[in-house]
Amino acid sequence: MRYFITFIICVALITMSSCRKDFSTIPSFGSLEFSKDTVFLDTVFTNIGSATYNLKVYNRSKKSITIPKIALENGTSSNYRLNVDGIPGKEFNDVDILAKDSIFVFIETTINAGNIVDPLYTDRILFDNGSNQQHVDLVTLVQDANFIYPGKDPLTMKIDSLTIDGEPTSIKGRFLTDTELTFTKLKPTVIYGYAAVAANKTLTIDAGARIHFHNNSGLIIDNKATLKVNGTLAEKVIFEGDRLEYSFSQIPGQWGAIWMRAGSKDNEIHHTKIKNGIIGILIDSIGSASTPTLKLQNTEIYNHSNYGILARETNIEAHNVVVGSAGEASFAATIGGTYNFTHSTFANFWNNGIRQLPAVLVNNFFTYQDETGQNIIETRDLHAANFTNCIFDGNNNIEFVLDKVDGGGIFNYNISNCMIQFNDTGNSFTENTELDFTSSFYQNIILNGNSNFRNSQNEDFIIGQDSDAINKAKTSSFNLDILGVDRTTNPDIGAYQHITFEE
């Protein structure tokens, strides 16, 4: 019994000590320091929550202090939300900070653009009061936008899925209405789920338009449908994710793909940037070998978690195209098809993991398992894989591969005035006759030259004064580079004419 009573007393003492502050403080005296004097929450779309930002509050003094009050100046009506040392709210009383210590304040916001007069929304976090009061400014730019959402079943509240070729799918989204078939630059367009273009319809995207995709979202251009992206040098069209904070500006895989399904036709993309998705362009078509399914011009495609362009038995005609880093291949031309690229740069400097494929892969087959589980390989005709005045580069030894499976079918290709990163240190391709760079299928090839990109880690593939691509291109009908620089005489290989880098 004596030991039991002693145990009860100890528990009581521990409980009492845990309920009281075990240090003494003095009132704050207006000498707080902050990790920043203004917290910029970047740009947010109306009614879409921001990322979480942090502010560190320091007590540099030798005494522990109590801040009588921390609050938003706009009070409970503020569109900002705070979390002070783990406690959410908009006003906090008697916040302690130990001597030579600090606390965190986390800030978020969700703002309805229709409820504010100025798109630059501001508030302040007030610390202390009276003559000791200090503050930190909060600033957010709010953008209004056109939102495209999939529908919902009013009874089950399940998000609608697309029906394609008469069959239901698991793809969340819907077909665009006729009134939605033009995206303008007046407001950004924000897409949730997949926005699909129906047969015999054309989605037109005007110069200067910005299209933002939520997670697992994208565009589908259906059979007999068309996409026309009409960017200009002065007003490019941008496809990217819907997180506008700077911390998301170089994160791949934020959205799905622009998918041109088999049978889509007359697609054109001009002066456009497509970035930070899973696949920039996924294009399928069993169409004409003579009529391009996609004309791609003056366009940059980069920082995609899988492929920049994944083409399957289709027809692409392209010039002045930059296809940058991707987790698999920058450009994969698979299952045959027809591909004509001129003055294009394929540069895969992926640094988010190990990459197995080269920057550019071209093949003429696909594999599948039959009902017995046996792997079956089927070939298709590669009518053309013509690359003229192109750069193939990256951070792997092998950045260009033609992968032919014998067994019938056409395998036509021609590589002219191109610079190719191909250093077969393991002799893995010695038996691949399509990679004999001395054959007649290759003309004026530069192997393992110095591209001298300005900043390959930042997807900046302008070439500099030390590039081996200078003056090595053959004359073509494309007399302006991707930036509108004249290349009529002494053209350089790749999408850019070289510049002199500043020291």
XYZ file of C-alpha atoms in Angstrom:
503
model
C 0.000 0.000 0.000
C 2.862 2.404 0.846
C 4.393 1.890 -2.593
C 1.006 2.385 -4.254
C 0.472 5.719 -2.471
C 3.975 6.836 -3.464
C 3.207 5.951 -7.108
C -0.037 7.988 -7.014
C 1.782 11.013 -5.594
C 4.453 10.802 -8.328
C 1.815 10.633 -11.055
C 0.058 13.645 -9.553
C 3.290 15.637 -9.421
C 4.100 14.797 -13.064
C 0.612 15.778 -14.136
C 0.788 19.061 -12.269
C 4.190 19.912 -13.691
C 3.043 19.170 -17.235
C 0.128 21.546 -16.884
C 2.144 24.591 -15.922
C 4.712 26.574 -17.866
C 8.128 25.527 -16.599
C 9.815 28.789 -17.556
C 9.117 32.445 -16.840
C 8.691 35.055 -19.534
C 8.569 38.789 -19.916
C 6.233 40.652 -22.289
C 7.447 41.136 -25.851
C 9.228 44.453 -26.222
C 9.058 45.053 -29.966
C 12.349 43.454 -30.910
C 11.178 40.412 -32.815
C 13.054 39.514 -35.978
C 11.548 37.779 -39.014
C 12.898 35.555 -41.768
C 11.303 37.958 -44.279
C 9.509 41.276 -44.039
C 7.036 40.367 -46.816
C 5.603 36.955 -47.661
C 4.745 36.722 -51.366
C 2.299 33.869 -51.932
C 2.884 33.987 -55.698
C -0.096 33.895 -58.036
C -3.209 31.835 -57.347
C -6.293 31.141 -59.418
C -9.615 32.224 -58.016
C -11.002 29.738 -55.476
C -7.936 27.455 -55.708
C -5.904 27.094 -52.532
C -2.295 28.207 -52.468
C 0.718 26.262 -51.364
C 1.770 26.671 -47.723
C 4.370 29.347 -47.038
C 6.357 29.777 -43.860
C 7.634 32.659 -41.798
C 10.114 32.253 -38.968
C 9.822 34.552 -35.951
C 12.981 34.980 -33.867
C 13.505 36.009 -30.259
C 17.159 37.057 -30.258
C 17.107 38.228 -26.638
C 18.494 36.382 -23.618
C 15.054 36.248 -21.987
C 12.004 34.196 -22.856
C 9.149 36.372 -24.017
C 5.387 36.290 -24.403
C 3.831 37.933 -27.469
C 0.448 39.195 -26.234
C -1.188 38.916 -29.642
C -0.541 37.645 -33.162
C -3.350 38.407 -35.612
C -4.242 39.201 -39.198
C -4.920 42.897 -39.645
C -8.126 42.142 -41.588
C -9.279 39.910 -38.774
C -11.613 36.995 -39.315
C -12.631 38.376 -42.731
C -9.098 37.913 -44.065
C -8.613 35.468 -46.944
C -5.376 34.306 -45.351
C -5.125 31.425 -42.897
C -2.412 31.072 -40.271
C -0.910 28.264 -38.257
C 1.226 29.458 -35.356
C 3.424 26.804 -33.800
C 0.994 24.058 -34.791
C -2.254 25.850 -33.922
C -4.542 27.015 -36.788
C -6.481 30.253 -36.638
C -6.500 33.957 -37.464
C -5.786 35.370 -34.004
C -3.540 34.057 -31.233
C -2.953 35.309 -27.692
C 0.018 34.946 -25.337
C 2.434 33.145 -27.649
C 5.693 32.231 -25.911
C 9.155 32.136 -27.481
C 12.104 30.908 -25.444
C 15.290 32.924 -25.219
C 17.427 32.682 -28.364
C 14.677 30.612 -29.985
C 12.078 30.943 -32.724
C 8.628 29.805 -33.841
C 7.121 29.074 -37.257
C 4.098 30.793 -38.737
C 2.565 29.013 -41.750
C 0.398 30.943 -44.211
C -2.135 29.789 -46.842
C -4.881 31.465 -48.811
C -7.914 30.791 -50.986
C -9.426 33.854 -52.662
C -12.525 34.398 -54.775
C -11.555 36.980 -57.398
C -15.177 38.123 -57.568
C -15.062 39.262 -53.942
C -12.058 41.558 -54.205
C -11.596 44.874 -56.004
C -7.837 44.711 -56.588
C -6.342 41.464 -57.950
C -3.276 42.199 -55.799
C -4.634 41.028 -52.459
C -2.747 42.104 -49.337
C -2.944 41.835 -45.578
C -0.535 41.985 -42.643
C 0.347 39.753 -39.720
C 0.453 41.939 -36.617
C 2.736 40.994 -33.739
C 2.177 42.536 -30.280
C 0.214 45.754 -29.865
C 0.562 49.393 -28.924
C 4.010 50.924 -29.293
C 5.623 47.460 -29.546
C 3.582 46.344 -32.518
C 5.485 44.907 -35.505
C 4.161 43.454 -38.745
C 4.918 41.309 -41.775
C 3.177 42.025 -45.092
C 1.302 39.364 -47.065
C 0.880 39.743 -50.835
C -0.939 37.525 -53.365
C -1.872 38.104 -56.997
C -5.250 36.572 -57.821
C -6.078 35.556 -61.383
C -9.545 34.968 -62.688
C -9.837 32.091 -65.147
C -12.170 30.014 -67.276
C -12.637 26.653 -65.575
C -13.546 23.442 -67.353
C -14.773 20.737 -64.993
C -16.133 17.265 -65.677
C -19.741 16.773 -64.680
C -21.040 14.939 -61.615
C -23.854 12.493 -61.110
C -26.294 14.458 -58.897
C -27.266 11.334 -56.972
C -23.959 9.568 -56.402
C -21.771 12.696 -56.779
C -19.347 10.593 -58.799
C -17.309 12.516 -61.353
C -18.272 11.736 -64.943
C -15.976 9.603 -67.078
C -15.487 9.845 -70.822
C -17.141 7.490 -73.280
C -14.826 6.961 -76.254
C -15.665 4.959 -79.376
C -18.947 4.097 -77.723
C -17.240 2.439 -74.768
C -17.089 3.794 -71.208
C -13.608 4.512 -69.859
C -12.104 5.318 -66.475
C -10.841 8.674 -67.773
C -12.446 11.484 -65.803
C -13.620 14.314 -68.044
C -16.088 15.378 -70.691
C -16.366 16.589 -74.278
C -16.164 20.321 -74.841
C -19.324 22.114 -75.897
C -19.371 24.188 -79.075
C -19.121 27.395 -77.029
C -15.912 26.112 -75.403
C -14.029 25.312 -78.605
C -11.996 28.529 -78.622
C -9.468 29.302 -75.887
C -8.462 32.976 -75.883
C -5.845 35.013 -74.075
C -8.446 37.074 -72.203
C -8.372 34.647 -69.279
C -6.312 31.549 -68.543
C -8.137 28.265 -69.057
C -7.922 25.799 -66.165
C -8.876 22.205 -66.942
C -9.903 19.550 -64.423
C -9.965 16.041 -65.824
C -9.636 15.520 -69.579
C -11.274 18.000 -71.912
C -12.074 16.145 -75.144
C -12.726 17.445 -78.659
C -15.410 15.450 -80.438
C -15.323 14.119 -83.991
C -15.631 16.743 -86.715
C -14.948 19.527 -84.197
C -11.912 21.822 -83.974
C -10.425 23.282 -80.806
C -8.768 26.607 -81.667
C -6.306 28.138 -79.227
C -5.486 31.793 -79.868
C -2.080 33.446 -79.599
C -1.147 34.326 -76.026
C -3.541 31.828 -74.446
C -2.465 29.979 -71.312
C -3.866 26.529 -70.563
C -3.382 25.086 -67.086
C -4.088 21.476 -66.186
C -4.917 20.117 -62.760
C -3.390 16.837 -61.611
C -4.399 13.897 -63.872
C -5.836 16.249 -66.473
C -5.189 16.969 -70.134
C -6.622 17.287 -73.629
C -7.970 14.569 -75.909
C -8.352 15.199 -79.635
C -10.688 12.421 -80.694
C -11.012 10.527 -83.981
C -11.760 13.009 -86.823
C -11.246 15.953 -84.456
C -8.624 18.705 -84.850
C -6.423 20.902 -82.664
C -5.177 24.273 -83.938
C -2.737 26.098 -81.654
C -2.036 29.513 -83.164
C 0.754 30.950 -81.071
C 3.073 33.618 -82.466
C 6.640 34.612 -81.713
C 5.391 37.609 -79.725
C 2.529 35.724 -78.019
C 3.283 32.102 -77.358
C 0.691 29.638 -76.143
C 1.571 27.947 -72.838
C 0.462 24.517 -71.611
C 1.427 23.768 -67.992
C 0.081 22.746 -64.581
C -2.276 24.826 -62.474
C 0.144 25.424 -59.608
C 1.583 28.862 -60.314
C 3.963 29.063 -57.365
C 7.625 29.346 -58.290
C 8.405 26.117 -56.422
C 6.286 24.238 -59.002
C 7.858 25.838 -62.073
C 10.246 22.939 -62.718
C 8.374 19.953 -61.302
C 7.476 17.324 -63.956
C 4.393 15.130 -63.930
C 1.926 17.782 -62.758
C -0.638 16.871 -65.429
C -1.362 14.161 -67.977
C -0.957 14.669 -71.716
C -2.195 16.243 -74.909
C -3.480 13.086 -76.578
C -4.205 13.064 -80.291
C -6.086 9.835 -80.775
C -5.971 7.614 -83.833
C -7.872 9.320 -86.594
C -7.407 12.877 -85.356
C -6.450 15.033 -88.320
C -4.910 18.290 -89.504
C -3.497 19.111 -86.071
C -1.161 22.107 -85.936
C 0.873 23.582 -83.093
C 2.738 26.855 -83.612
C 4.884 28.914 -81.220
C 3.972 26.988 -78.094
C 5.528 25.836 -74.818
C 4.386 22.511 -73.368
C 5.954 21.724 -70.000
C 5.833 19.805 -66.730
C 3.402 17.032 -67.707
C 3.664 13.247 -67.879
C 3.686 13.144 -71.700
C 3.792 16.423 -73.592
C 2.176 15.074 -76.764
C 0.850 11.531 -77.167
C -0.098 11.008 -80.786
C -1.668 7.950 -82.414
C -2.835 7.597 -85.968
C -3.156 4.899 -88.561
C -3.618 7.481 -91.262
C -1.984 8.613 -94.451
C 1.765 8.311 -94.864
C 1.672 11.435 -97.030
C -0.528 13.750 -94.924
C 0.831 14.847 -91.522
C -1.368 14.135 -88.537
C 0.534 16.916 -86.745
C 2.440 19.913 -88.035
C 4.674 21.116 -85.215
C 6.542 24.399 -85.574
C 8.529 26.776 -83.356
C 7.610 24.854 -80.229
C 9.332 23.878 -76.978
C 8.391 20.682 -75.146
C 10.269 19.925 -71.947
C 10.412 18.588 -68.396
C 7.952 15.708 -68.713
C 8.135 12.726 -66.376
C 7.802 10.135 -69.183
C 8.026 11.461 -72.758
C 8.201 14.806 -74.462
C 6.572 13.316 -77.574
C 5.364 9.722 -77.770
C 4.318 8.973 -81.351
C 2.766 5.666 -82.367
C 2.442 4.829 -86.062
C 1.686 8.405 -87.000
C 2.881 11.225 -89.246
C 4.654 14.316 -87.863
C 6.137 17.161 -89.854
C 8.187 19.517 -87.699
C 10.741 22.297 -87.776
C 12.258 24.615 -85.184
C 11.241 22.269 -82.386
C 13.015 21.836 -79.044
C 12.231 18.666 -77.123
C 14.018 18.781 -73.804
C 14.322 16.603 -70.750
C 12.017 13.672 -70.034
C 12.145 10.661 -67.736
C 12.108 8.178 -70.635
C 12.785 9.669 -74.095
C 12.472 13.192 -75.365
C 11.014 11.840 -78.608
C 9.935 8.236 -79.135
C 8.730 7.433 -82.664
C 7.346 3.932 -82.276
C 5.476 1.296 -84.301
C 6.633 2.824 -87.577
C 5.109 5.906 -89.156
C 6.388 8.972 -90.977
C 8.572 11.580 -89.288
C 10.227 14.608 -90.864
C 12.117 16.926 -88.508
C 14.223 19.867 -89.644
C 16.284 22.264 -87.506
C 15.215 20.639 -84.268
C 17.008 20.125 -80.954
C 16.498 16.970 -78.891
C 18.320 17.410 -75.583
C 17.603 15.130 -72.644
C 19.425 16.174 -69.476
C 16.966 14.494 -67.109
C 18.277 14.622 -63.539
C 15.341 13.246 -61.525
C 16.420 9.624 -61.718
C 18.005 7.041 -63.999
C 16.897 7.252 -67.616
C 16.959 4.046 -69.687
C 16.111 5.384 -73.148
C 18.005 7.752 -75.453
C 16.836 11.267 -76.220
C 15.441 9.965 -79.525
C 14.226 6.423 -80.171
C 12.783 5.229 -83.487
C 11.396 1.717 -83.978
C 9.019 -0.246 -86.195
C 7.289 -2.685 -83.849
C 5.167 -3.286 -80.804
C 4.847 -6.236 -78.456
C 1.905 -7.781 -76.684
C 0.930 -11.027 -74.990
C -1.523 -13.406 -76.606
C -4.098 -15.474 -74.713
C -1.425 -18.062 -73.826
C 0.857 -15.458 -72.302
C 3.371 -15.642 -75.139
C 5.027 -12.384 -76.210
C 4.127 -11.458 -79.772
C 6.058 -8.912 -81.813
C 4.335 -7.177 -84.701
C 6.045 -4.839 -87.139
C 4.749 -1.822 -89.001
C 6.161 0.230 -91.869
C 8.544 3.035 -91.026
C 7.878 5.083 -94.129
C 10.308 7.808 -93.143
C 12.466 8.946 -90.235
C 14.161 11.950 -91.770
C 16.154 14.281 -89.542
C 17.880 17.265 -91.133
C 19.996 19.837 -89.264
C 19.122 18.342 -85.866
C 20.953 18.004 -82.538
C 20.661 14.802 -80.489
C 22.275 15.366 -77.094
C 21.877 14.658 -73.392
C 23.592 13.336 -70.292
C 23.694 9.691 -71.454
C 26.350 8.172 -73.695
C 23.759 7.092 -76.284
C 21.167 9.677 -77.312
C 20.008 8.406 -80.716
C 18.841 4.869 -81.507
C 17.170 3.292 -84.530
C 15.698 -0.021 -83.371
C 14.616 -2.181 -86.286
C 12.968 -5.575 -85.953
C 13.327 -7.729 -89.052
C 10.413 -9.640 -90.435
C 9.004 -7.533 -93.183
C 7.995 -3.962 -93.620
C 9.652 -0.739 -94.716
C 12.364 0.910 -92.621
C 13.290 4.163 -94.342
C 15.433 6.817 -92.713
C 17.861 9.561 -93.600
C 19.983 11.589 -91.180
C 21.614 14.659 -92.697
C 23.817 17.387 -91.186
C 23.047 16.333 -87.643
C 25.100 16.316 -84.441
C 24.700 13.088 -82.479
C 25.779 12.094 -78.976
C 26.700 8.441 -79.459
C 29.515 6.992 -77.388
C 29.045 3.214 -77.376
C 31.503 2.413 -74.587
C 29.962 -1.012 -73.973
C 29.785 -1.982 -77.657
C 26.061 -2.613 -77.241
C 25.169 -1.458 -80.750
C 27.947 -2.929 -82.868
C 25.487 -5.344 -84.511
C 22.950 -2.618 -85.262
C 23.560 -1.812 -88.921
C 21.107 1.095 -88.766
C 23.635 2.859 -86.539
C 26.505 2.659 -89.004
C 27.173 6.383 -89.312
C 29.429 5.809 -92.314
C 26.576 4.406 -94.408
C 24.815 6.361 -97.148
C 21.841 6.927 -94.844
C 23.943 9.439 -92.927
C 25.485 12.555 -94.428
C 27.736 15.134 -92.758
C 27.303 13.759 -89.250
C 29.119 15.212 -86.236
C 29.594 12.545 -83.562
C 29.966 13.548 -79.911
C 30.413 17.215 -80.655
C 30.073 20.068 -78.186
C 26.599 21.574 -78.340
C 27.581 24.352 -75.908
C 24.061 24.884 -74.585
C 23.571 27.974 -72.457
C 21.971 26.142 -69.521
C 20.948 22.542 -70.150
C 19.752 22.066 -66.547
C 17.286 24.906 -67.011
C 15.990 23.670 -70.389
C 17.824 26.522 -72.136
C 19.211 25.007 -75.331
C 20.425 28.105 -77.139
C 23.898 27.289 -78.446
C 26.922 29.465 -77.801
C 30.030 30.614 -79.588
C 31.910 27.367 -78.846
C 29.313 25.034 -80.353
C 30.385 22.527 -83.000
C 26.985 23.051 -84.632
C 27.868 26.517 -85.953
C 27.624 26.878 -89.732
C 27.240 23.097 -90.150
C 23.609 22.954 -91.286
C 22.511 22.602 -94.874
C 20.348 25.288 -96.425
C 16.634 24.688 -96.022
C 13.408 26.555 -96.646
C 13.191 27.478 -92.953
C 15.095 30.746 -93.007
C 14.229 31.879 -89.463
C 15.139 30.042 -86.272
C 12.770 29.434 -83.362
C 13.431 32.965 -82.066
C 12.939 34.602 -85.456
C 16.674 35.022 -86.115
C 17.657 34.912 -89.780
C 19.581 31.814 -90.868
C 19.471 32.301 -94.632
C 23.269 32.199 -94.791
C 25.606 30.077 -92.645
C 22.818 28.229 -90.799
C 23.597 26.394 -87.559
C 22.435 22.897 -86.673
C 19.495 22.797 -84.277
C 16.550 25.040 -83.514
C 18.661 28.073 -82.586
C 21.257 30.196 -84.301
C 24.182 30.612 -81.930
C 24.816 33.656 -79.766
C 27.841 34.868 -77.820
C 27.427 34.148 -74.130
C 28.250 36.912 -71.711
C 31.060 36.233 -69.275
